[in-house]
Coordinates of C-alpha atoms (C1' of nucleotides) in Angstrom, one line a residue:
Chain A
M261 CA 0.1 0.0 0.5
A262 CA 0.8 3.3 -1.3
N263 CA 0.3 5.4 2.7
E264 CA 2.2 8.0 1.6
T265 CA 2.1 8.9 -1.3
E266 CA 3.8 11.3 -3.5
V267 CA 2.4 14.6 -3.6
K268 CA 2.5 16.0 -7.2
S269 CA 3.8 19.8 -8.1
N270 CA 0.6 22.1 -8.8
F271 CA 0.4 26.1 -9.3
I272 CA -0.5 26.5 -5.8
H273 CA 3.0 24.8 -4.8
A274 CA 4.3 27.7 -7.8
I275 CA 2.1 30.8 -6.0
I276 CA 3.4 29.5 -2.5
N277 CA 6.8 28.8 -3.3
R278 CA 7.0 32.4 -4.2
D279 CA 4.8 33.9 -1.1
L280 CA 7.7 32.4 1.0
E281 CA 10.8 32.5 -0.9
E282 CA 9.5 36.7 -1.0
G283 CA 9.1 36.4 2.8
K284 CA 6.0 37.0 3.0
N285 CA 4.2 36.4 5.7
N286 CA 7.2 35.4 7.8
G287 CA 8.0 32.4 5.8
L288 CA 3.6 30.6 7.9
V289 CA 2.1 29.0 5.7
H290 CA -1.9 28.4 7.2
T291 CA -4.3 27.1 5.2
R292 CA -8.7 26.2 6.3
F293 CA -11.1 24.5 5.4
P294 CA -14.2 26.3 5.9
P295 CA -17.8 24.5 5.7
E296 CA -21.9 25.9 5.9
P297 CA -23.1 23.3 8.3
N298 CA -26.1 23.4 5.8
G299 CA -25.5 19.9 4.4
Y300 CA -23.3 16.7 3.7
L301 CA -20.1 16.6 2.9
H302 CA -19.4 14.6 -0.8
I303 CA -15.6 13.9 -2.9
G304 CA -15.5 17.2 -3.7
H305 CA -15.5 19.3 -0.8
A306 CA -12.9 15.9 0.5
K307 CA -10.8 17.8 -2.9
A308 CA -10.6 20.7 -0.3
I309 CA -10.5 19.1 2.5
L310 CA -7.2 17.2 1.9
L311 CA -5.5 19.5 -1.0
N312 CA -5.9 22.4 2.7
F313 CA -4.3 19.7 4.7
T314 CA -1.8 18.4 2.4
I315 CA -0.8 21.7 1.6
A316 CA 0.1 23.1 5.5
K317 CA 1.3 19.5 5.8
V318 CA 4.0 19.8 2.8
Y319 CA 5.2 23.3 4.3
N320 CA 4.6 22.7 8.0
G321 CA 1.8 24.5 8.2
K322 CA -0.9 24.7 10.6
F323 CA -4.3 24.3 8.9
N324 CA -7.6 25.3 11.0
L325 CA -11.5 23.7 10.5
R326 CA -13.8 26.8 10.7
F327 CA -17.4 26.5 10.1
D328 CA -19.0 29.7 8.5
D329 CA -21.8 29.6 9.5
T330 CA -23.3 33.1 8.8
N331 CA -26.2 32.2 7.5
P332 CA -28.6 30.7 10.2
V333 CA -32.2 30.2 8.3
R334 CA -29.8 27.2 6.4
E335 CA -27.2 26.1 9.2
E336 CA -27.9 23.1 12.1
Q337 CA -25.7 21.8 14.6
E338 CA -26.5 18.4 13.0
F339 CA -24.1 19.0 10.0
V340 CA -21.4 20.8 12.2
D341 CA -21.4 17.5 13.5
S342 CA -21.8 15.5 10.1
I343 CA -18.8 17.1 9.2
I344 CA -16.2 17.0 11.4
E345 CA -17.1 13.0 12.1
D346 CA -16.2 13.7 8.3
I347 CA -12.9 15.3 8.4
R348 CA -11.7 12.9 11.5
W349 CA -12.7 10.4 9.6
L350 CA -10.3 11.9 6.1
G351 CA -7.6 11.7 8.6
A352 CA -7.7 16.0 7.8
D353 CA -6.1 16.8 11.3
W354 CA -7.1 20.4 12.8
E355 CA -5.4 19.6 16.2
D356 CA -6.6 22.8 18.3
R357 CA -8.0 24.4 15.8
L358 CA -10.9 24.5 15.6
Y359 CA -13.3 27.6 15.3
F360 CA -16.6 28.8 14.4
S361 CA -17.3 32.2 12.3
S362 CA -19.7 33.4 14.4
D363 CA -17.6 33.2 16.9
S364 CA -15.9 36.4 16.6
F365 CA -18.9 38.1 15.9
Q366 CA -18.0 40.5 18.2
V367 CA -14.7 41.5 16.1
K368 CA -16.6 42.3 12.6
Y369 CA -19.1 44.3 13.8
E370 CA -16.4 46.7 15.9
F371 CA -15.1 46.1 12.1
A372 CA -17.6 47.1 10.4
C373 CA -18.1 49.7 12.8
R374 CA -14.7 50.9 11.8
L375 CA -15.7 50.9 7.9
I376 CA -18.4 53.4 8.6
R377 CA -16.2 55.8 10.5
A378 CA -13.6 55.7 7.8
G379 CA -16.4 56.8 5.0
R380 CA -16.4 53.1 3.2
A381 CA -19.5 51.3 4.8
Y382 CA -23.3 53.0 4.9
V383 CA -26.7 51.4 5.9
C384 CA -28.5 51.7 2.5
D385 CA -32.7 51.7 3.4
L386 CA -33.8 50.1 -0.1
N387 CA -35.1 47.4 -0.3
P388 CA -34.1 43.9 -2.4
E389 CA -35.7 44.7 -5.0
Q390 CA -34.4 48.1 -5.9
I391 CA -31.2 47.2 -4.1
R392 CA -31.6 44.6 -7.4
E393 CA -32.9 47.7 -10.5
F394 CA -29.7 50.0 -8.8
R395 CA -27.3 47.2 -8.8
G396 CA -27.4 47.4 -13.2
T397 CA -27.2 44.7 -15.3
L398 CA -24.2 42.7 -16.6
T399 CA -23.4 44.9 -19.7
E400 CA -25.5 48.7 -18.3
P401 CA -23.4 50.3 -14.7
G402 CA -25.0 50.4 -11.3
R403 CA -26.4 53.5 -9.9
E404 CA -25.8 55.3 -6.3
S405 CA -28.3 54.3 -3.4
P406 CA -30.0 57.9 -2.5
Y407 CA -28.0 56.7 1.1
R408 CA -24.9 56.9 0.3
N409 CA -23.6 59.4 1.5
R410 CA -25.6 60.0 4.8
S411 CA -23.1 60.9 7.7
T412 CA -20.8 58.8 9.7
E413 CA -23.5 60.4 13.1
I414 CA -25.6 58.9 11.3
N415 CA -24.7 55.6 9.4
L416 CA -23.2 54.6 12.9
R417 CA -26.7 55.1 14.5
L418 CA -28.7 52.7 12.3
F419 CA -26.1 49.8 12.7
E420 CA -26.3 50.1 15.8
Q421 CA -30.7 50.2 15.8
M422 CA -30.1 47.5 13.3
R423 CA -27.7 45.5 15.9
N424 CA -30.7 46.4 18.6
G425 CA -33.5 44.8 16.5
E426 CA -35.4 47.8 15.7
F427 CA -35.8 47.5 12.5
P428 CA -37.5 43.7 10.6
N429 CA -35.5 42.1 8.0
G430 CA -34.9 43.1 5.0
S431 CA -35.1 47.3 5.8
R432 CA -32.3 48.3 5.8
V433 CA -29.0 46.4 5.3
L434 CA -24.8 47.2 5.8
R435 CA -24.0 48.1 2.7
A436 CA -19.4 48.8 1.4
K437 CA -19.1 51.6 -1.2
I438 CA -16.4 51.3 -3.6
D439 CA -17.5 52.0 -7.2
M440 CA -21.3 50.9 -8.4
A441 CA -19.9 51.3 -11.4
S442 CA -17.8 48.5 -12.4
G443 CA -17.3 45.8 -15.1
N444 CA -17.5 43.2 -11.6
L445 CA -21.0 43.2 -9.8
N446 CA -18.5 41.8 -6.6
L447 CA -17.9 45.0 -6.5
R448 CA -21.4 47.7 -7.1
D449 CA -21.5 48.3 -3.2
P450 CA -21.6 44.7 -1.5
V451 CA -23.8 44.3 0.8
L452 CA -22.0 43.2 4.1
Y453 CA -24.8 42.7 6.8
R454 CA -28.8 42.1 6.3
I455 CA -31.2 41.5 9.7
L456 CA -31.9 38.9 10.1
H457 CA -34.5 37.9 13.4
A458 CA -33.3 34.3 13.3
R459 CA -31.4 32.1 15.6
H460 CA -28.4 31.0 15.6
H461 CA -27.3 27.0 16.3
R462 CA -25.0 28.4 17.5
T463 CA -25.2 32.3 19.5
G464 CA -29.0 31.6 19.9
D465 CA -31.0 35.2 20.3
S466 CA -27.5 37.2 21.1
W467 CA -27.6 38.9 16.9
C468 CA -30.1 39.5 14.5
I469 CA -27.5 41.1 11.8
Y470 CA -25.1 38.8 10.2
P471 CA -22.7 39.4 8.2
M472 CA -22.4 38.7 3.8
Y473 CA -19.4 35.5 3.5
D474 CA -17.2 38.7 0.9
F475 CA -17.2 40.6 4.2
D476 CA -17.2 37.4 7.5
H477 CA -14.0 35.4 5.7
P478 CA -11.8 37.1 4.4
F479 CA -11.7 39.1 7.7
T480 CA -11.6 36.2 9.4
D481 CA -9.1 34.9 7.7
A482 CA -6.8 37.1 8.4
M483 CA -7.6 37.3 12.0
E484 CA -7.1 33.5 12.2
G485 CA -3.2 34.3 9.9
I486 CA -4.5 32.2 7.0
T487 CA -1.8 33.2 4.5
H488 CA -3.4 31.0 1.9
S489 CA -7.2 30.8 1.3
L490 CA -8.0 28.6 -1.2
C491 CA -11.7 28.3 -2.5
S492 CA -12.6 27.3 -5.7
I493 CA -13.1 29.3 -9.4
E494 CA -17.2 31.0 -8.8
Y495 CA -15.3 33.1 -6.0
S496 CA -12.5 34.2 -8.5
D497 CA -14.4 37.5 -9.0
H498 CA -15.2 37.6 -5.5
R499 CA -11.2 38.4 -5.6
P500 CA -11.2 41.6 -5.5
L501 CA -13.4 42.6 -3.3
Y502 CA -11.4 40.0 -0.7
D503 CA -8.8 42.1 -1.2
W504 CA -10.7 45.2 -0.2
V505 CA -12.0 43.2 3.0
V506 CA -8.5 42.6 4.2
D507 CA -6.1 45.2 3.5
S508 CA -9.3 47.5 5.0
A509 CA -8.2 45.9 8.4
L510 CA -4.9 45.2 8.0
E511 CA -5.6 49.1 7.9
L512 CA -8.3 49.6 10.1
F513 CA -8.3 47.1 12.5
P514 CA -4.9 46.6 12.4
E515 CA -4.8 44.6 16.1
A516 CA -7.4 42.0 14.8
V517 CA -5.8 40.5 11.6
R518 CA -2.7 38.6 11.4
C519 CA -1.8 38.2 7.9
R520 CA -2.1 39.9 4.6
S521 CA -4.5 36.8 3.5
R522 CA -4.4 35.6 0.0
Q523 CA -7.2 34.0 -1.8
I524 CA -6.1 31.7 -4.8
E525 CA -8.9 29.3 -6.7
F526 CA -8.7 26.0 -8.2
A527 CA -11.4 24.0 -10.1
R528 CA -13.6 21.7 -8.4
L529 CA -14.3 17.7 -8.7
N530 CA -16.7 16.8 -10.9
M531 CA -16.3 12.4 -12.0
T532 CA -18.5 10.7 -14.1
Y533 CA -21.8 8.4 -13.7
T534 CA -22.6 10.7 -10.9
V535 CA -23.7 14.2 -9.9
M536 CA -22.4 17.0 -7.2
S537 CA -23.9 19.6 -6.1
K538 CA -24.9 20.0 -2.5
R539 CA -29.1 20.4 -4.7
K540 CA -28.8 17.3 -6.7
L541 CA -28.0 15.2 -3.8
R542 CA -30.5 16.7 -1.4
R543 CA -33.1 15.6 -4.6
L544 CA -32.0 12.3 -4.1
V545 CA -32.4 11.8 -0.6
E546 CA -35.5 12.9 -0.3
E547 CA -37.4 11.4 -3.5
R548 CA -36.2 8.5 -2.2
H549 CA -33.7 7.6 -5.4
V550 CA -31.0 6.3 -2.3
Q551 CA -31.8 5.4 1.1
G552 CA -30.0 8.3 3.1
W553 CA -27.3 10.9 2.1
D554 CA -24.7 7.5 3.5
D555 CA -25.8 5.2 1.1
P556 CA -23.5 3.5 -0.6
R557 CA -24.3 4.9 -4.2
M558 CA -23.4 8.6 -2.7
P559 CA -20.7 10.6 -3.7
T560 CA -21.2 11.8 -0.6
I561 CA -17.9 10.7 2.5
A562 CA -20.8 9.2 4.8
G563 CA -22.0 7.4 1.6
L564 CA -18.1 6.3 0.5
R565 CA -17.4 5.7 3.4
R566 CA -20.4 3.1 4.8
R567 CA -19.7 1.9 0.5
G568 CA -16.3 0.3 2.6
V569 CA -14.2 2.8 0.4
T570 CA -11.2 3.7 2.3
P571 CA -10.1 7.2 3.4
A572 CA -6.2 6.3 1.9
A573 CA -7.6 5.5 -1.7
I574 CA -9.3 8.7 -1.1
A575 CA -6.9 10.3 -0.6
D576 CA -4.8 8.8 -3.5
F577 CA -7.8 9.5 -5.9
Q578 CA -6.8 13.0 -4.9
E579 CA -3.7 13.5 -5.2
R580 CA -3.8 11.9 -9.6
A581 CA -6.2 13.9 -10.6
G582 CA -4.8 17.0 -9.3
I583 CA -5.1 20.1 -8.5
A584 CA -5.4 23.0 -11.6
R585 CA -7.9 25.8 -12.7
S586 CA -9.4 24.2 -15.7
D587 CA -13.5 22.5 -15.8
S588 CA -12.3 18.7 -15.4
V589 CA -14.8 15.4 -15.3
I590 CA -12.8 12.8 -14.0
D591 CA -13.6 9.4 -14.7
L592 CA -15.2 7.5 -12.6
A593 CA -12.8 4.3 -13.7
M594 CA -9.7 5.9 -11.2
L595 CA -11.5 6.1 -8.4
E596 CA -11.9 2.8 -8.9
H597 CA -8.6 2.1 -9.4
C598 CA -7.0 3.6 -6.9
I599 CA -9.7 1.9 -4.3
R600 CA -8.6 -2.1 -5.6
N601 CA -5.3 0.1 -5.2
D602 CA -5.4 0.6 -1.5
L603 CA -7.1 -3.0 -0.8
E604 CA -5.2 -5.5 -2.7
N605 CA -2.3 -5.9 0.2
K606 CA -5.3 -5.1 2.9
A607 CA -7.9 -7.4 2.6
H608 CA -8.1 -11.0 3.2
R609 CA -9.4 -13.2 0.1
V610 CA -12.5 -15.0 0.4
M611 CA -15.0 -17.5 -1.9
A612 CA -18.1 -16.8 -1.7
V613 CA -20.9 -17.9 -4.7
L614 CA -22.9 -15.6 -6.1
D615 CA -25.1 -17.4 -7.6
P616 CA -24.3 -20.8 -6.9
L617 CA -24.7 -24.0 -9.2
K618 CA -24.7 -27.3 -7.3
V619 CA -21.3 -30.2 -8.1
V620 CA -21.4 -33.5 -6.7
L621 CA -18.2 -35.0 -7.4
T622 CA -19.2 -38.2 -8.1
N623 CA -15.9 -40.2 -6.8
W624 CA -15.9 -38.0 -3.1
P625 CA -16.1 -40.0 -0.3
A626 CA -19.9 -39.5 1.6
G627 CA -19.4 -38.5 4.5
K628 CA -15.6 -37.0 4.5
T629 CA -14.6 -33.3 5.0
E630 CA -10.8 -32.2 3.7
L631 CA -9.9 -28.9 5.5
L632 CA -7.4 -27.2 3.0
A633 CA -5.2 -24.5 3.9
L634 CA -5.4 -21.2 1.4
E635 CA -3.4 -17.8 1.8
N636 CA -4.9 -14.7 2.9
I637 CA -3.0 -12.6 0.8
P638 CA -0.7 -14.1 -2.2
G639 CA 2.4 -13.4 -2.4
A640 CA 1.7 -11.3 1.7
D641 CA 2.6 -13.0 5.3
A642 CA -1.0 -12.7 6.1
G643 CA -1.5 -16.1 7.3
T644 CA -3.5 -19.0 6.0
R645 CA -7.3 -20.4 6.9
Q646 CA -9.0 -23.7 6.2
V647 CA -11.4 -24.5 4.4
P648 CA -13.4 -27.1 4.4
F649 CA -14.1 -29.3 1.0
G650 CA -16.6 -32.0 0.6
R651 CA -18.3 -34.1 -1.8
E652 CA -20.5 -31.2 -2.5
I653 CA -19.6 -28.0 -3.2
F654 CA -21.4 -24.8 -5.1
I655 CA -20.0 -23.0 -7.7
E656 CA -20.4 -19.4 -10.0
R657 CA -23.5 -20.8 -12.1
E658 CA -21.5 -18.7 -15.2
D659 CA -18.6 -21.0 -14.2
F660 CA -20.1 -23.7 -16.3
M661 CA -21.2 -23.4 -20.5
E662 CA -23.0 -26.1 -22.0
A663 CA -21.2 -25.0 -25.7
P664 CA -18.4 -22.5 -24.6
P665 CA -15.4 -20.7 -26.9
K666 CA -12.4 -21.5 -27.2
Q667 CA -11.1 -19.3 -25.0
F668 CA -14.2 -20.4 -22.4
F669 CA -11.2 -22.2 -19.2
R670 CA -13.9 -22.5 -16.7
L671 CA -15.9 -26.0 -16.7
A672 CA -17.6 -28.0 -19.6
P673 CA -19.1 -31.0 -20.4
G674 CA -15.2 -32.7 -20.8
R675 CA -13.4 -30.5 -19.8
E676 CA -11.7 -29.9 -16.8
V677 CA -10.7 -26.8 -14.3
R678 CA -9.1 -25.9 -11.2
L679 CA -10.7 -25.7 -7.6
K680 CA -8.4 -22.8 -5.9
G681 CA -6.6 -24.1 -3.4
A682 CA -8.6 -27.6 -3.7
Y683 CA -8.7 -30.3 -7.0
V684 CA -8.7 -30.7 -10.2
I685 CA -12.4 -31.3 -11.6
R686 CA -13.8 -33.0 -15.0
C687 CA -17.0 -32.2 -15.6
E688 CA -18.9 -35.4 -16.4
D689 CA -22.7 -34.7 -16.5
A690 CA -24.7 -32.0 -16.6
V691 CA -28.1 -33.1 -14.9
K692 CA -31.2 -31.0 -16.1
D693 CA -34.9 -30.3 -14.8
A694 CA -37.9 -30.9 -16.7
A695 CA -37.5 -27.1 -18.5
G696 CA -34.3 -28.2 -19.7
N697 CA -32.3 -26.4 -17.3
I698 CA -29.1 -27.1 -14.8
T699 CA -29.1 -28.1 -12.1
E700 CA -26.2 -29.5 -10.9
L701 CA -23.3 -31.0 -12.3
H702 CA -21.7 -34.3 -10.9
C703 CA -17.9 -34.2 -12.0
T704 CA -14.7 -36.0 -10.5
F705 CA -12.1 -34.3 -9.0
D706 CA -8.1 -36.0 -9.8
P707 CA -6.4 -37.2 -5.9
Q708 CA -3.0 -36.6 -7.3
T709 CA -4.3 -33.2 -8.0
K710 CA -3.8 -31.9 -4.6
S711 CA -3.0 -27.6 -4.4
G712 CA 0.0 -27.6 -3.6
E713 CA 1.3 -31.6 -3.6
D714 CA -0.4 -31.8 -7.2
T715 CA 1.7 -34.6 -8.9
S716 CA -0.2 -34.7 -11.9
G717 CA 1.5 -33.0 -14.5
R718 CA -0.8 -31.4 -15.1
K719 CA -0.9 -27.5 -16.8
I720 CA -4.9 -26.7 -16.4
K721 CA -5.5 -23.0 -17.2
G722 CA -8.8 -22.3 -15.5
V723 CA -9.1 -21.9 -11.7
I724 CA -12.9 -21.0 -9.9
H725 CA -13.5 -20.4 -6.7
W726 CA -16.4 -22.7 -4.7
V727 CA -17.8 -22.9 -1.2
S728 CA -19.2 -26.6 0.5
V729 CA -22.4 -27.0 0.6
E730 CA -22.0 -29.2 4.0
H731 CA -20.3 -26.1 6.0
A732 CA -21.4 -22.8 3.6
A733 CA -22.2 -19.9 6.4
R734 CA -24.8 -17.7 4.5
I735 CA -24.9 -14.2 3.8
T736 CA -26.4 -11.5 2.4
V737 CA -24.5 -9.4 -0.5
R738 CA -25.1 -6.2 -2.3
L739 CA -24.0 -5.2 -5.0
Y740 CA -23.1 -1.8 -5.9
E741 CA -23.0 -0.4 -9.1
N742 CA -23.7 3.9 -10.9
L743 CA -26.3 5.9 -9.4
F744 CA -26.3 6.7 -13.3
A745 CA -26.4 4.8 -16.6
R746 CA -25.4 7.7 -18.3
E747 CA -21.5 9.8 -18.2
N748 CA -23.0 12.4 -17.8
P749 CA -26.2 12.5 -15.2
E750 CA -26.8 16.0 -16.0
S751 CA -27.6 15.3 -20.1
E752 CA -31.1 16.2 -20.4
E753 CA -31.8 14.1 -23.4
D754 CA -34.3 12.0 -21.2
G755 CA -35.0 15.0 -19.1
D756 CA -34.8 15.5 -16.0
F757 CA -31.1 13.9 -14.3
T758 CA -33.0 11.6 -12.0
A759 CA -34.0 10.0 -15.8
N760 CA -30.8 9.2 -16.0
I761 CA -30.9 7.0 -12.7
N762 CA -29.5 3.1 -13.2
P763 CA -32.0 1.5 -12.8
D764 CA -29.6 -1.2 -11.1
S765 CA -27.7 0.0 -9.0
L766 CA -28.2 -2.6 -7.0
V767 CA -28.6 -5.8 -6.5
T768 CA -29.2 -7.4 -3.1
T769 CA -28.7 -11.5 -3.2
G770 CA -29.5 -13.4 -0.2
N771 CA -28.7 -16.6 0.8
V772 CA -25.3 -16.5 -0.6
P773 CA -23.0 -19.7 0.2
A774 CA -19.9 -17.9 1.4
E775 CA -16.9 -20.2 3.4
P776 CA -17.2 -20.4 6.6
A777 CA -14.0 -18.3 7.9
I778 CA -16.3 -15.4 7.0
A779 CA -18.6 -15.8 10.0
A780 CA -15.7 -14.6 12.5
A781 CA -15.8 -11.1 10.3
A782 CA -16.4 -8.1 13.0
A783 CA -18.7 -5.0 11.4
G784 CA -15.9 -2.8 8.6
T785 CA -13.9 -5.8 7.4
R786 CA -12.6 -6.1 4.7
F787 CA -12.0 -9.1 1.9
Q788 CA -11.7 -9.5 -1.4
F789 CA -14.3 -12.1 -2.4
L790 CA -11.6 -14.0 -5.3
R791 CA -12.8 -13.2 -8.3
K792 CA -15.9 -11.3 -7.5
G793 CA -14.7 -8.1 -5.8
Y794 CA -13.6 -6.2 -2.6
F795 CA -16.6 -6.4 -0.8
Y796 CA -17.6 -4.0 3.2
R797 CA -19.1 -5.7 6.6
D798 CA -21.6 -2.5 6.7
P799 CA -21.3 -1.6 10.6
A800 CA -24.5 0.0 10.3
D801 CA -26.4 -3.8 9.5
A802 CA -24.4 -5.4 11.5
K803 CA -25.5 -3.8 14.4
E804 CA -28.3 -6.1 13.6
G805 CA -26.3 -8.1 13.7
R806 CA -26.7 -9.5 10.3
M807 CA -24.1 -10.8 8.2
I808 CA -24.6 -8.2 5.3
F809 CA -22.2 -6.9 2.8
N810 CA -21.2 -3.9 0.1
R811 CA -19.8 -4.3 -4.0
I812 CA -17.8 -2.0 -2.9
V813 CA -15.8 -2.3 -6.4
G814 CA -15.6 -5.1 -8.6
L815 CA -12.3 -7.0 -10.2
K816 CA -11.2 -6.2 -13.7
D817 CA -12.5 -8.7 -16.2
S818 CA -11.1 -9.2 -18.9
W819 CA -13.7 -12.4 -19.5
A820 CA -15.9 -9.6 -20.4
K821 CA -14.1 -7.8 -22.8
I822 CA -13.2 -11.1 -25.1
S823 CA -16.7 -12.9 -24.1
Q824 CA -18.0 -9.5 -26.4
Chain B
rU192 C1' -18.7 48.3 -26.8
rG193 C1' -19.3 44.7 -19.2
rG194 C1' -16.4 41.2 -15.7
rG195 C1' -13.7 36.8 -15.3
rG196 C1' -11.3 32.8 -16.0
rC197 C1' -10.5 28.0 -18.9
rG198 C1' -8.5 25.6 -23.5
rU199 C1' -1.3 20.2 -23.9
rC200 C1' -3.4 12.3 -26.2
rG201 C1' -10.0 8.6 -24.7
rC202 C1' -9.9 11.6 -19.1
rC203 C1' -6.6 13.8 -16.0
rA204 C1' -1.9 16.6 -15.3
rA205 C1' 2.6 18.3 -15.6
rG206 C1' 5.8 21.5 -18.2
rU207 C1' 11.3 27.1 -14.4
rC208 C1' 15.4 32.2 -18.2
rG209 C1' 11.7 29.9 -25.3
rG210 C1' 15.9 24.5 -26.7
rU211 C1' 12.8 21.0 -29.2
rA212 C1' 6.2 17.6 -25.3
rA213 C1' 6.8 13.7 -17.7
rG214 C1' 2.9 10.8 -15.2
rG215 C1' -1.1 8.6 -13.9
rC216 C1' -6.2 6.6 -15.8
rA217 C1' -8.0 3.8 -20.0
rC218 C1' -7.2 1.2 -24.0
rG219 C1' -4.3 -2.4 -27.0
rA220 C1' -0.4 -6.4 -27.1
rG221 C1' 2.5 -9.8 -24.5
rA222 C1' 5.0 -12.2 -20.2
rC223 C1' 3.9 -14.9 -16.0
rU224 C1' -0.4 -16.3 -12.5
rU225 C1' -3.2 -21.9 -8.8
rU226 C1' -8.0 -15.6 -8.7
rG227 C1' -9.3 -14.6 -16.7
rG228 C1' -7.1 -10.9 -10.1
rA229 C1' -2.3 -8.1 -8.9
rU230 C1' 2.7 -9.0 -11.2
rC231 C1' 5.9 -7.3 -14.6
rU232 C1' 7.2 -5.3 -20.4
rC233 C1' 6.4 -2.7 -25.2
rG234 C1' 3.0 0.1 -27.8
rC235 C1' -0.5 5.2 -27.1
rA236 C1' 0.5 14.1 -28.8
rU237 C1' 5.4 15.3 -35.8
rG238 C1' 2.2 17.5 -32.4
rC239 C1' 0.0 21.3 -27.1
rG240 C1' -7.9 25.1 -29.4
rU241 C1' -6.6 27.7 -34.2
rU242 C1' -4.6 31.8 -37.6
rG243 C1' -0.7 35.0 -38.4
rG244 C1' 4.5 37.1 -36.2
rU245 C1' 8.6 37.9 -33.1
rU246 C1' 12.8 34.0 -33.3
rC247 C1' 18.5 30.3 -35.4
rG248 C1' 14.8 28.2 -32.2
rA249 C1' 7.3 28.9 -28.9
rG250 C1' 3.3 24.6 -25.9
rU251 C1' 5.6 28.0 -23.7
rC252 C1' 6.7 35.7 -26.1
rC253 C1' 2.8 39.3 -28.9
rA254 C1' -1.7 40.1 -32.1
rG255 C1' -6.6 38.1 -34.2
rC256 C1' -9.7 34.1 -34.2
rC257 C1' -12.3 30.7 -32.2
rG258 C1' -14.2 27.0 -28.2
rC259 C1' -16.7 26.7 -23.2
rC260 C1' -17.4 27.3 -18.0
rC261 C1' -18.8 31.3 -14.1
rC262 C1' -20.8 36.2 -12.5
rA263 C1' -26.6 40.8 -11.9
rG264 C1' -28.8 36.6 -4.0
rC265 C1' -30.2 41.0 1.6
rC266 C1' -26.9 32.3 -0.6
rA267 C1' -21.5 30.3 0.6

RNA sequence: UGGGGCGUCGCCAAGUCGGUAAGGCACGAGACUUUGGAUCUCGCAUGCGUUGGUUCGAGUCCAGCCGCCCCAGCCA
């Protein structure tokens, strides 16, 4: 396993290196992940989390976790809890630096007052519709608010009255005085504070005005000493405003800030066969297309975790995908590769027969059981386990063909195949029912061919997995596939994105025979079901004592390609 | 006649001062194999959106053009 993934070079490293060379920030590098607690984290967030955390680590710097909780009407404690759990699971460590934007509302209020005194902010009485009208359009400049040039005294008094709850929601806002004619809409006197008579999940009812992201975020970054504030591309247009706020803070409130924070944008993550927007993910949950935020088909951190994906695989994926500014859609196959790559040398092998066909070894003594030792991980020093073998076994139905093509190396009438870790058997007869369906196979085994002690000198190409009928444990298996059938689910060729949902994204099969060793599997254990894929004993269902295994990802199947 | 950003192999992505196109995924061929898995070897862009220009030499510099993405929340 590659536990120390090599960190690829990217444009952000180049920027930081330059800053370091120029002696900025006393050589410090400090990053942060700033989630709004209004939903679940997904793999796109994992990219941001790991990017920030890794950069801090590479440069011997620090990484903060800060909740951007400036909008009480959308945010909840439940999300704070799930986000903390997810980030911790991913392995990003913020040490003792867990912050909430709301913890410093008082200082921010003071900063706003200083902006007013400096003539850089004013209270505007325009209502939301009017503000929109005055803002102009993409191609036409805006008009200045009639309240733009109020005196400092009046502004200060009105702002205090806003804070004291004397005005209703939407009646007034605090705005920055910048440039109503700017080509960048963000600079057309952006709103800094709005009135929101709402209970905040942390500050309760102590505030009824709340800072806007564009005011709060840069200032909080500067307060925390965040040197490099990484965010996604859509914030590029906000950077001039970010700088405006930081520079103002440095000038008007130097004792409150620790550095000239700098915003750097990078492209967000997109993957084939999935959707990433919070809105769409919520719809999947609310419209019951999946069973919840942690459904293993969801790209949420909780979903990936429950699917059985490891944090190491996600980190490897993120590292391979890289960081850039261009829009991109990463092939799901890349994630799957990382998952297999990680589990290859970690997951113990075990045999389970997903679609059983009974085989009777007619020359095996009735009632005789032989214990065979099979390696837990081939080539690794991971020990062996005892696997019982007997007269009746199950094999996969697809491992037998009545009239096989020449390239089929498995069982067929008159053909031989090796049972993994056991003997070579030969198919003598296929027993059918009245309808012509094959109900069982009659085979003979060759005692000379015992695994590891083969004296027959025979070369057998095909090796298949099996489970003793008498000793089989019974498990339930959930076979997951892509949630969407289309590479780009957003495609509206069939209408809504939900029309692209893969109807076979989950197939549950019960009563699956598996070798008895699996009965000892603790919840949360990952296995490789030989020739079938990687599976995870779902901890949520294990609580009820059930043996349910989620397929994390299948094995590569070159036969599937040949047989087409 | 708004502003910002992006365009290097099917998908990602490296490409400091311009010096003659990394790597990964996918794919193909072969070797090996008691998982048609894994592993190993080999192959996979005379070309970097496009057209011109500068230069001994351009993905890297200049100019024009084309295409795609983002922005008009008192959301973040």
